[in-house]
XYZ file of C-alpha atoms in Angstrom:
693
model
C -0.875 -64.203 -69.762
C -2.002 -67.077 -68.267
C -1.481 -70.600 -67.145
C -3.571 -72.883 -68.786
C -4.084 -76.566 -68.561
C -6.393 -79.352 -69.600
C -7.225 -82.719 -68.491
C -9.229 -85.243 -70.738
C -10.549 -88.280 -68.929
C -12.650 -91.086 -69.875
C -12.377 -90.492 -73.709
C -10.029 -92.672 -76.098
C -7.606 -90.414 -77.990
C -6.170 -91.910 -81.207
C -2.779 -90.390 -81.938
C -2.030 -92.910 -84.846
C -1.601 -89.824 -87.516
C 0.896 -88.452 -85.069
C 2.452 -91.118 -83.444
C 2.597 -94.037 -85.911
C 3.974 -96.669 -83.355
C 1.258 -95.525 -80.553
C -0.727 -98.290 -78.794
C -4.045 -98.932 -80.475
C -5.774 -99.523 -77.669
C -5.358 -98.409 -74.224
C -7.333 -99.192 -70.763
C -9.296 -95.801 -70.094
C -8.617 -94.234 -66.999
C -11.857 -93.649 -65.050
C -12.890 -90.283 -63.902
C -11.353 -89.292 -60.356
C -8.171 -91.423 -61.024
C -5.233 -90.611 -58.667
C -2.659 -89.568 -60.639
C 0.839 -88.830 -60.078
C 0.319 -85.512 -59.302
C -2.783 -84.192 -58.158
C -5.126 -81.434 -59.595
C -4.058 -79.115 -56.558
C -0.563 -79.629 -57.545
C -1.384 -78.621 -61.393
C -3.397 -75.265 -59.922
C -0.711 -74.398 -57.826
C 1.959 -74.433 -60.797
C -0.524 -72.399 -62.758
C -0.944 -69.953 -59.978
C 2.468 -68.780 -60.224
C 2.165 -67.912 -63.642
C -1.352 -66.295 -62.857
C -1.291 -64.591 -59.807
C -4.747 -62.485 -60.047
C -7.397 -65.269 -60.704
C -7.853 -68.888 -60.802
C -10.562 -70.637 -62.579
C -11.686 -73.946 -64.061
C -14.726 -75.185 -65.882
C -15.694 -78.652 -67.095
C -17.280 -80.282 -70.229
C -19.089 -83.540 -69.269
C -19.771 -85.306 -72.857
C -22.601 -87.965 -72.032
C -24.017 -90.221 -74.576
C -27.744 -90.488 -74.717
C -30.242 -92.554 -76.559
C -32.576 -91.047 -78.768
C -35.554 -92.617 -76.432
C -33.771 -91.708 -73.244
C -34.944 -88.855 -70.782
C -31.586 -87.849 -69.548
C -32.115 -84.474 -67.925
C -29.659 -82.275 -69.484
C -31.374 -78.706 -68.447
C -30.926 -79.998 -64.772
C -27.778 -80.760 -65.072
C -26.428 -78.065 -66.813
C -27.412 -75.903 -63.821
C -24.344 -76.756 -61.960
C -21.869 -73.774 -61.606
C -18.751 -74.319 -64.164
C -20.324 -77.778 -65.663
C -21.206 -78.052 -69.322
C -23.332 -80.953 -70.605
C -22.376 -81.760 -74.071
C -24.785 -84.563 -75.416
C -23.771 -86.988 -78.250
C -27.060 -88.381 -79.422
C -27.202 -92.301 -80.046
C -30.105 -93.558 -82.102
C -32.054 -96.063 -80.569
C -31.786 -97.814 -77.380
C -28.322 -99.211 -75.696
C -28.361 -102.873 -76.093
C -27.142 -105.000 -73.160
C -23.602 -105.906 -74.638
C -23.222 -102.091 -75.408
C -24.365 -101.418 -71.518
C -22.133 -104.006 -70.203
C -19.112 -102.779 -72.009
C -19.834 -99.332 -71.049
C -19.558 -100.462 -67.416
C -16.330 -102.181 -68.229
C -14.694 -99.572 -69.840
C -15.219 -97.088 -66.621
C -15.544 -99.750 -63.573
C -18.489 -97.202 -62.173
C -21.803 -96.832 -61.924
C -22.720 -93.468 -61.042
C -22.319 -90.184 -62.799
C -21.216 -86.914 -60.646
C -23.160 -84.456 -61.113
C -25.689 -82.392 -58.583
C -28.368 -84.926 -59.538
C -28.030 -88.113 -57.383
C -30.591 -89.835 -59.675
C -28.072 -90.000 -62.859
C -27.664 -93.808 -62.552
C -25.348 -95.082 -65.796
C -27.786 -96.777 -68.480
C -31.114 -96.202 -66.235
C -32.066 -92.570 -67.620
C -31.130 -93.502 -71.495
C -27.346 -92.424 -70.915
C -24.242 -94.816 -71.220
C -20.508 -93.366 -71.690
C -19.602 -90.600 -70.546
C -16.032 -88.183 -70.720
C -14.618 -85.482 -69.457
C -12.577 -82.254 -70.397
C -11.567 -80.117 -67.454
C -10.036 -76.493 -68.446
C -7.957 -74.815 -66.027
C -7.027 -70.938 -66.210
C -4.745 -68.770 -63.968
C -4.614 -65.274 -65.249
C -2.124 -62.285 -64.730
C -4.319 -59.520 -66.367
C -2.472 -57.134 -68.758
C -5.349 -56.055 -70.869
C -8.774 -54.675 -70.525
C -10.844 -52.337 -68.693
C -12.096 -54.917 -66.243
C -10.994 -57.910 -64.506
C -11.592 -61.156 -66.362
C -11.087 -64.743 -65.363
C -10.320 -67.656 -67.346
C -11.531 -70.372 -68.747
C -14.125 -68.178 -70.775
C -17.533 -69.918 -71.162
C -20.067 -68.491 -73.440
C -23.932 -69.001 -73.756
C -23.502 -71.675 -76.293
C -21.238 -74.153 -74.338
C -17.919 -73.117 -75.775
C -14.667 -72.966 -73.691
C -11.656 -70.954 -74.069
C -8.175 -70.786 -72.282
C -5.738 -68.439 -73.585
C -2.347 -67.782 -72.758
C -0.771 -65.119 -75.213
C -1.200 -61.364 -76.826
C -2.586 -60.386 -79.682
C -0.712 -57.595 -81.202
C -2.270 -57.933 -84.873
C -4.286 -59.728 -87.083
C -7.297 -59.429 -84.944
C -8.625 -56.158 -84.242
C -8.581 -55.573 -80.524
C -8.989 -52.158 -79.477
C -6.680 -50.528 -76.951
C -8.907 -51.138 -73.836
C -10.206 -54.414 -74.851
C -9.194 -57.589 -73.008
C -7.919 -59.729 -76.311
C -8.861 -62.770 -74.850
C -12.469 -61.970 -74.849
C -12.183 -60.495 -78.189
C -10.630 -63.784 -79.243
C -13.534 -65.832 -77.359
C -16.182 -63.651 -79.394
C -14.235 -64.542 -82.727
C -13.953 -68.061 -82.571
C -17.706 -68.244 -81.524
C -18.532 -66.890 -84.968
C -16.277 -69.295 -86.675
C -17.653 -72.146 -88.701
C -16.892 -76.088 -87.847
C -14.871 -76.621 -91.224
C -11.322 -77.856 -91.088
C -12.463 -80.312 -87.600
C -11.805 -83.977 -87.719
C -15.667 -84.630 -88.440
C -16.560 -81.701 -90.921
C -14.121 -81.806 -93.752
C -16.350 -80.795 -96.543
C -17.151 -77.445 -98.042
C -18.280 -74.739 -95.460
C -21.495 -74.458 -95.078
C -21.575 -71.332 -92.981
C -24.507 -68.910 -93.813
C -22.227 -66.033 -93.065
C -20.215 -65.194 -96.199
C -17.345 -63.943 -94.658
C -17.129 -66.409 -91.560
C -13.711 -68.029 -91.087
C -13.164 -71.083 -89.496
C -11.106 -71.669 -86.005
C -8.066 -72.980 -88.037
C -8.142 -69.643 -90.299
C -8.678 -67.196 -87.288
C -5.911 -68.742 -85.210
C -3.589 -68.292 -88.361
C -4.011 -64.930 -88.439
C -2.924 -63.710 -84.952
C 0.148 -61.994 -84.576
C 1.923 -62.435 -81.240
C 2.704 -65.334 -78.901
C -0.060 -67.636 -77.836
C -0.878 -71.020 -76.489
C -4.439 -72.087 -76.843
C -7.282 -74.578 -75.720
C -10.616 -74.009 -76.872
C -13.894 -76.309 -77.064
C -16.179 -75.698 -80.184
C -19.452 -77.235 -79.118
C -21.451 -77.030 -82.037
C -18.979 -79.353 -83.914
C -17.666 -81.413 -80.292
C -14.063 -80.396 -81.463
C -11.191 -79.758 -79.190
C -8.490 -77.098 -80.597
C -5.454 -76.495 -79.422
C -1.738 -75.117 -80.340
C 1.003 -72.819 -80.014
C 2.132 -70.225 -82.228
C 4.523 -70.756 -85.059
C 7.623 -69.444 -82.853
C 6.743 -71.412 -79.710
C 6.710 -68.211 -77.493
C 4.251 -69.500 -75.313
C 5.166 -72.880 -73.344
C 2.616 -75.854 -73.918
C 3.480 -78.933 -72.562
C 1.550 -82.141 -73.264
C 1.213 -85.862 -72.206
C 0.022 -88.547 -75.130
C -2.024 -91.221 -73.641
C 0.260 -94.110 -73.028
C 0.334 -97.420 -70.946
C 1.299 -95.270 -67.871
C -1.422 -92.822 -67.777
C -4.118 -92.800 -70.800
C -5.489 -89.759 -70.246
C -4.649 -86.606 -72.489
C -3.255 -83.592 -70.667
C -2.162 -80.383 -71.885
C -0.268 -77.610 -69.467
C 1.711 -74.689 -69.621
C 4.155 -75.927 -66.966
C 4.708 -79.492 -65.491
C 3.127 -79.562 -61.947
C 5.238 -79.713 -59.027
C 4.760 -82.785 -57.398
C 3.666 -82.747 -53.688
C 6.043 -85.688 -53.198
C 9.080 -83.968 -54.277
C 8.998 -80.965 -51.969
C 11.320 -82.263 -48.908
C 14.741 -80.591 -48.874
C 16.668 -83.943 -48.933
C 15.927 -84.582 -52.531
C 18.786 -84.044 -55.132
C 18.003 -81.799 -57.879
C 18.786 -84.683 -60.269
C 15.981 -86.738 -59.093
C 13.738 -85.061 -61.550
C 9.988 -85.866 -61.507
C 8.255 -88.243 -63.806
C 11.010 -88.349 -66.409
C 9.323 -88.497 -70.003
C 5.895 -88.023 -68.809
C 5.766 -84.665 -70.847
C 7.025 -83.118 -73.775
C 7.149 -79.755 -75.608
C 4.228 -79.437 -77.898
C 5.502 -78.940 -81.610
C 4.167 -75.623 -82.715
C 1.348 -75.739 -84.661
C -2.878 -76.248 -84.657
C -4.613 -79.383 -83.891
C -7.847 -80.562 -83.449
C -9.749 -83.811 -82.230
C -13.301 -84.198 -83.084
C -15.299 -86.493 -80.472
C -17.995 -89.109 -81.296
C -19.263 -92.001 -79.593
C -18.572 -95.313 -80.698
C -21.447 -97.870 -80.401
C -19.299 -101.374 -81.144
C -16.781 -100.157 -78.189
C -18.950 -98.448 -75.670
C -16.600 -95.305 -75.392
C -16.296 -91.891 -76.734
C -13.394 -91.605 -79.179
C -11.785 -89.046 -81.543
C -8.643 -89.025 -83.662
C -5.856 -85.822 -83.412
C -5.115 -83.927 -86.563
C -2.310 -81.617 -87.065
C -3.453 -78.731 -89.416
C -1.270 -76.826 -91.959
C -1.309 -72.798 -91.249
C -3.816 -71.208 -93.286
C -1.647 -68.138 -93.630
C 0.578 -68.146 -96.626
C 3.063 -65.408 -95.156
C 3.475 -67.247 -91.874
C 4.533 -70.541 -93.935
C 7.047 -68.495 -95.384
C 8.425 -66.971 -92.085
C 8.286 -71.011 -90.678
C 10.079 -71.909 -93.780
C 12.916 -68.910 -93.080
C 14.271 -68.916 -96.670
C 16.386 -65.941 -97.508
C 16.392 -64.508 -100.997
C 19.795 -63.038 -101.136
C 22.210 -65.642 -99.171
C 25.671 -65.261 -101.198
C 27.145 -61.972 -102.027
C 28.087 -61.183 -105.802
C 30.788 -58.773 -106.500
C 28.516 -56.069 -107.683
C 26.087 -56.687 -104.550
C 28.903 -56.239 -101.700
C 31.018 -53.123 -100.463
C 33.181 -55.953 -99.259
C 34.672 -56.134 -102.464
C 35.968 -52.695 -102.330
C 36.867 -51.954 -98.711
C 39.149 -54.687 -97.558
C 39.235 -55.861 -93.641
C 42.118 -53.606 -92.785
C 39.942 -50.564 -93.939
C 37.203 -51.598 -92.169
C 38.980 -52.033 -88.761
C 40.803 -48.629 -89.552
C 37.262 -47.139 -89.624
C 36.715 -47.631 -86.028
C 39.738 -45.648 -84.920
C 39.771 -42.754 -87.245
C 39.669 -39.281 -85.444
C 36.614 -37.278 -84.966
C 34.902 -35.277 -87.754
C 31.652 -34.484 -88.680
C 31.404 -36.390 -92.042
C 34.408 -37.739 -94.079
C 34.034 -39.785 -97.414
C 36.020 -42.501 -98.256
C 37.231 -44.180 -101.485
C 35.241 -47.367 -101.059
C 31.833 -45.590 -100.841
C 31.500 -45.739 -96.770
C 30.150 -42.425 -95.105
C 31.907 -41.875 -91.591
C 29.465 -39.662 -89.260
C 30.728 -38.867 -86.013
C 33.191 -41.217 -85.985
C 30.497 -44.051 -87.233
C 30.855 -45.786 -90.420
C 27.776 -46.077 -92.192
C 27.497 -47.235 -95.950
C 24.726 -46.077 -97.609
C 22.886 -49.197 -98.574
C 23.527 -50.561 -95.046
C 22.013 -47.599 -93.286
C 18.912 -47.803 -95.599
C 18.321 -51.310 -94.151
C 19.573 -50.437 -90.736
C 16.576 -47.863 -90.771
C 14.004 -50.412 -91.753
C 14.931 -52.724 -88.896
C 14.850 -49.843 -86.380
C 11.343 -48.973 -87.602
C 9.859 -52.555 -87.081
C 11.853 -52.933 -84.021
C 10.245 -49.633 -82.655
C 6.896 -50.847 -83.616
C 7.500 -54.244 -82.179
C 8.232 -52.563 -78.746
C 5.686 -50.093 -78.721
C 2.922 -52.913 -79.391
C 4.171 -54.901 -76.452
C 4.619 -51.765 -74.255
C 1.778 -49.440 -74.881
C -1.600 -51.407 -75.071
C -1.868 -52.851 -71.711
C -4.011 -52.189 -68.990
C -1.265 -52.551 -66.518
C -0.320 -49.060 -66.847
C -3.642 -47.818 -65.571
C -3.656 -50.462 -62.859
C -0.300 -49.477 -61.656
C -1.257 -45.541 -61.723
C -4.147 -46.049 -59.512
C -1.987 -47.834 -56.940
C 1.065 -45.945 -57.127
C 2.492 -42.465 -57.403
C 3.767 -41.733 -60.816
C 7.509 -41.284 -59.388
C 7.398 -44.816 -58.334
C 5.280 -46.145 -61.157
C 7.574 -48.973 -62.929
C 5.123 -51.529 -64.900
C 7.783 -52.486 -67.503
C 11.490 -54.012 -66.889
C 14.039 -55.126 -69.519
C 16.252 -58.232 -69.047
C 19.530 -56.523 -68.680
C 23.321 -57.547 -69.413
C 24.526 -54.001 -70.941
C 25.036 -55.793 -74.101
C 23.631 -54.834 -77.556
C 20.364 -56.569 -77.699
C 19.120 -55.310 -74.230
C 20.685 -52.084 -74.881
C 18.564 -51.490 -78.156
C 15.075 -52.774 -76.068
C 16.008 -50.078 -73.345
C 16.530 -47.489 -75.760
C 13.287 -48.347 -77.962
C 11.254 -48.785 -74.430
C 12.417 -44.962 -73.617
C 10.769 -43.857 -76.534
C 7.383 -46.208 -76.254
C 6.243 -45.320 -72.893
C 5.078 -42.376 -70.807
C 8.128 -40.359 -69.775
C 6.903 -40.288 -66.149
C 7.611 -43.898 -65.831
C 10.640 -45.437 -64.507
C 12.230 -48.546 -66.116
C 14.047 -51.331 -64.251
C 16.846 -52.881 -65.908
C 17.038 -56.321 -63.959
C 20.673 -57.712 -63.777
C 22.070 -61.157 -62.445
C 25.511 -61.762 -61.099
C 27.169 -65.105 -59.492
C 30.427 -63.039 -58.581
C 29.129 -59.827 -57.255
C 30.372 -56.723 -59.330
C 32.946 -58.362 -60.930
C 30.802 -60.295 -63.318
C 31.161 -59.351 -66.978
C 27.622 -58.781 -67.082
C 27.279 -56.553 -64.033
C 30.091 -54.681 -65.412
C 28.872 -53.930 -68.947
C 25.186 -53.208 -67.250
C 26.784 -50.378 -65.103
C 28.417 -48.983 -68.478
C 25.329 -49.396 -70.001
C 23.161 -47.286 -67.609
C 25.408 -44.687 -68.045
C 25.078 -44.688 -71.849
C 21.304 -45.012 -71.596
C 21.602 -41.785 -69.104
C 23.277 -39.796 -71.944
C 20.571 -40.520 -74.702
C 17.683 -40.197 -72.249
C 18.786 -37.969 -69.109
C 15.151 -37.380 -67.907
C 14.321 -41.471 -67.827
C 14.550 -42.795 -64.482
C 16.510 -46.055 -65.266
C 16.854 -48.142 -62.424
C 19.574 -50.962 -62.221
C 18.159 -53.627 -59.955
C 21.373 -55.642 -59.026
C 20.358 -59.357 -57.980
C 23.255 -61.427 -56.489
C 23.682 -64.831 -56.208
C 25.705 -67.570 -54.685
C 25.118 -70.718 -56.280
C 26.327 -72.622 -53.060
C 22.934 -71.405 -51.354
C 20.460 -72.287 -54.240
C 19.855 -76.075 -53.431
C 15.799 -75.693 -53.178
C 15.959 -72.943 -55.718
C 17.766 -74.980 -58.126
C 15.349 -77.869 -57.564
C 12.596 -75.515 -58.372
C 14.020 -74.221 -61.660
C 14.725 -78.012 -62.446
C 10.897 -78.440 -62.373
C 10.145 -75.246 -64.606
C 12.838 -76.072 -67.140
C 11.632 -79.714 -67.373
C 11.562 -81.438 -70.241
C 14.799 -79.608 -70.740
C 17.471 -81.284 -68.673
C 20.899 -80.225 -69.296
C 23.114 -78.166 -67.270
C 23.143 -75.599 -69.659
C 19.459 -75.339 -69.480
C 19.674 -75.346 -65.642
C 22.308 -72.364 -65.841
C 20.404 -70.630 -68.070
C 17.000 -71.157 -66.313
C 18.619 -70.337 -62.927
C 20.049 -66.943 -64.071
C 16.623 -65.807 -65.993
C 14.504 -67.333 -62.666
C 16.513 -64.922 -60.249
C 16.554 -61.916 -62.712
C 12.911 -61.990 -63.592
C 12.487 -62.204 -59.904
C 13.267 -58.596 -59.714
C 14.538 -59.408 -56.070
C 17.781 -57.307 -55.367
C 19.836 -54.356 -54.684
C 19.681 -50.539 -56.217
C 21.611 -47.499 -55.878
C 20.068 -45.092 -53.308
C 20.917 -41.970 -55.268
C 18.939 -40.389 -57.749
C 22.075 -39.976 -60.325
C 24.521 -42.042 -60.972
C 26.030 -44.903 -59.050
C 28.165 -45.446 -55.840
C 29.919 -48.249 -54.091
C 27.715 -51.209 -52.624
C 27.362 -49.707 -49.360
C 24.773 -47.194 -50.674
C 22.793 -49.506 -52.091
C 19.104 -50.321 -51.043
C 17.172 -53.370 -50.785
C 14.662 -53.363 -54.016
C 11.904 -55.664 -55.690
C 10.841 -54.532 -59.149
C 6.877 -54.844 -59.428
C 7.215 -54.865 -63.046
C 4.820 -57.325 -64.729
C 6.094 -57.344 -68.256
C 9.524 -58.215 -69.162
C 11.340 -57.826 -72.440
C 13.963 -60.158 -73.288
C 16.119 -60.077 -76.157
C 15.459 -63.771 -77.517
C 15.895 -64.345 -81.218
C 18.322 -61.806 -81.921
C 21.319 -63.971 -82.249
C 19.595 -66.649 -83.838
C 18.425 -64.043 -86.684
C 21.624 -61.806 -86.709
C 24.538 -64.491 -86.329
C 25.190 -64.171 -82.932
C 26.447 -67.298 -81.774
C 30.094 -68.480 -81.950
C 29.031 -71.569 -83.715
C 27.756 -69.447 -86.633
C 31.138 -68.276 -87.330
C 32.345 -71.781 -86.995
C 29.745 -72.645 -89.787
C 30.938 -69.766 -91.868
C 34.526 -70.706 -91.888
C 33.641 -74.302 -93.011
C 30.853 -73.882 -95.209
C 30.684 -70.358 -96.426
C 27.411 -68.177 -96.628
C 25.380 -71.258 -97.427
C 26.614 -72.863 -94.280
C 26.032 -69.844 -92.180
C 22.422 -69.624 -93.653
C 21.658 -73.199 -93.040
C 22.813 -73.132 -89.216
C 20.549 -69.815 -88.701
C 17.914 -71.734 -90.318
C 18.395 -74.183 -87.989
C 18.613 -72.049 -85.131
C 15.229 -70.531 -85.940
C 13.075 -73.619 -86.809
C 14.127 -75.084 -83.259
C 14.052 -71.853 -81.184
C 10.731 -73.165 -79.688
C 12.033 -76.292 -78.423
C 15.453 -75.556 -77.409
C 14.823 -71.886 -75.862
C 11.184 -70.372 -75.844
C 9.136 -72.884 -73.612
C 11.890 -73.224 -71.198
C 12.147 -69.506 -70.865
C 8.604 -68.690 -70.980
C 8.143 -71.396 -68.093
C 11.044 -69.627 -66.069
C 10.045 -65.998 -66.303
C 6.273 -66.636 -65.835
C 7.059 -68.582 -62.660
C 7.745 -64.920 -61.327
C 4.139 -63.634 -62.211
C 5.627 -61.656 -64.978
C 5.241 -61.843 -68.661
C 8.190 -62.124 -71.158
C 7.918 -60.403 -74.313
C 10.179 -61.044 -77.297
C 10.463 -57.923 -79.681
C 12.896 -59.644 -82.094
C 10.652 -62.434 -82.607
C 7.604 -60.174 -84.062
C 6.470 -61.527 -87.125
C 7.101 -58.170 -88.912
C 10.669 -58.066 -87.364
C 11.209 -61.567 -88.569
C 10.238 -60.765 -92.034
C 12.134 -57.682 -92.328
C 15.387 -59.301 -91.626
C 14.828 -62.236 -94.077
C 14.332 -59.644 -96.884
C 17.524 -58.160 -96.292
C 20.910 -59.845 -97.991
C 22.533 -62.207 -95.189
C 26.014 -60.037 -96.084
C 24.277 -57.187 -94.733
C 23.166 -58.914 -91.670
C 26.171 -60.267 -90.896
C 29.671 -60.437 -92.412
C 31.886 -62.759 -90.222
C 35.134 -62.301 -92.018
C 35.072 -59.129 -89.435
C 36.139 -59.783 -85.880
C 33.815 -60.006 -83.017
C 32.045 -56.767 -81.853
C 32.019 -55.639 -85.579
C 30.521 -58.213 -87.916
C 28.529 -60.695 -86.055
C 25.061 -59.453 -85.576
C 26.426 -56.237 -87.820
C 22.781 -54.882 -88.942
C 21.977 -54.514 -85.259
C 24.966 -52.576 -84.476
C 24.102 -50.068 -87.016
C 20.710 -50.178 -85.357
C 22.521 -49.127 -81.994
C 24.316 -46.309 -83.677
C 21.437 -44.952 -85.199
C 19.936 -44.953 -81.558
C 23.141 -43.246 -80.475
C 24.111 -46.243 -78.417
C 28.243 -46.052 -79.559
C 29.798 -47.831 -76.675
C 27.186 -50.606 -76.641
C 27.395 -51.087 -80.750
C 30.681 -52.644 -80.543
C 29.948 -55.111 -77.582
C 31.104 -58.986 -78.134
C 27.774 -61.429 -77.762
C 28.099 -63.132 -74.224
C 25.499 -65.686 -73.270
C 24.035 -65.047 -70.021
C 25.600 -68.346 -68.141
C 28.667 -66.749 -68.749
C 28.290 -63.027 -68.254
C 26.607 -63.891 -65.233
C 29.320 -66.265 -64.230
C 26.722 -69.164 -63.153
C 28.637 -71.426 -65.733
C 31.660 -71.330 -63.886
C 30.200 -71.732 -60.419
C 28.429 -74.724 -61.834
C 31.362 -76.185 -63.801
C 33.180 -76.231 -59.982
C 30.263 -77.397 -58.144
C 29.422 -80.223 -60.802
C 32.589 -81.113 -62.532
C 35.538 -79.718 -60.197
C 36.746 -77.055 -62.609
C 36.201 -75.202 -65.645
C 38.808 -77.297 -67.390
C 37.431 -80.619 -66.394
C 33.916 -79.479 -67.377
C 35.417 -78.206 -70.967
C 36.781 -81.721 -71.466
C 33.187 -83.308 -70.269
C 31.256 -80.982 -72.666
C 29.241 -79.741 -69.735
C 26.792 -77.703 -71.390
C 25.338 -80.335 -73.021
C 25.542 -83.151 -70.326
C 22.117 -84.120 -69.192
C 21.499 -84.052 -65.515
C 20.711 -87.753 -64.517
């Protein structure tokens, strides 16, 4: 995982294809402009995400006259600086030279060679692209540092994990493999190269085609030197954060960053959390692949380029984005619900013990678990792809070897689960047990704002006991993270900066709970088996660098209360449309925020339910087999996942109702009392959606 950023200065970016009302001409900010935040602020924020290394590279774009003598070789000797030359035929005219001076309000190009005077050595306008990368190393045999720079001047910063689409050996670093793949790409699909591919290699792909192949979460910024094209974007479901500042009257630079910088001016303790810095400066970059090809404009005397958003070059991915299900509305012959009324279904849950009972409805009851043959077959399919998803996210990582070198097998715990003891986290924990070395421990991270009384703490303790029954040899460690909202003023201000541009009380509550949970800083039982009272707990901080999170399960399997409401009002079609809406906006409402929050602790969030193959498999299942909202909560919602839980032996977890982290941890209750006076007043004000001023 990485924190990545880009600062583009001295270049005019045309946004007309993306933002129709964008200003056609903005004054260019010269290099070295003093911004609202410093470069050190940006690096500090990124370093939280990538504690292992921090690096930067600059690409300096120089416009050179064909008759000039600009010494490129000498300039390129400067470490971390790439000189990219845009040739201009003929000499610079006086008017062009004057325009260049006026645009940049400066007379020297800052390089190691002091004699580079603007215009004197046959060059004029220049622009700069500064790439920054902070790395949390999880894969590969040797340490790496971003940004990556190759001998041809291509530069890459990549925040992601490649789990398929591009072949990566188990001991290779996927970012290095990606750079090698991109270097071999042709320049097709860049703004200035829209003709048919002229590459000599028969199997040569474009950058667009390579990025469209990747399975897994990613955000990328890539400079393709041979086409003078900047590529950037994030995966189709926004599983990695990438914020953008489009050039405007306030700041005409083009900026990309994994996280909003923490302004050094806002670090005093007396600043209220409602004073968020730089409102509307950043926004979540919409999922997709973008490019901007740069060239020199002799008429205007500056380097410019227009941003283009590309369609995905992968038909399977396009289908997943559209999120259309073939079977939405059940017919009489399709569904067992027509032959098994609701009363009989409820009775199935309380039948006496028996090895196998066959009911007239066609449902088979095995060990008190109702399983209908067609549903069970679908559940096996979902279990198979979920198991593969968890294995891909937990068994290819160099972190295992790193931790084994520094720790004993007894205390090696490379992976944690964000754990409430609910259905989703129990499934992930059980599958994690099946995926990793039996000698490794598993940290189960649980946060509470009401001590041992919070619903999530109660269900987490029960969940650990159930996990011990199905996997008694695994070292399960429940990490109890206790919090007092009244003592978290500075922490919540920090969380506000992290969740930005999200800005509601619900975002803040979720973000605070996630941030504390991901820290892994809490208490655990001192005994080796079972749990005792609080007096026997010992202080503990999880060293796991990977955290499994259940995001995407509710959206795909009808786990939210609003899904039940839509079903009642609009039947199956209404339910499908609401679930589709949730999946198509998950990047903006959830994923960027959650990635920024968890990564701030120097840990990488991984989302097995949002694996491309898991999404595809769930979409292929008829909706009524995914969920049946005629049934009560804890039975019909996320029905297919409840079947999966039973297949894993998680009988108790399979009947637990949905409970969001802000309610299960009770931070919402405490926040409502603090900010609205009471839960009742907060509910009347629809507190969750209220924007923090």
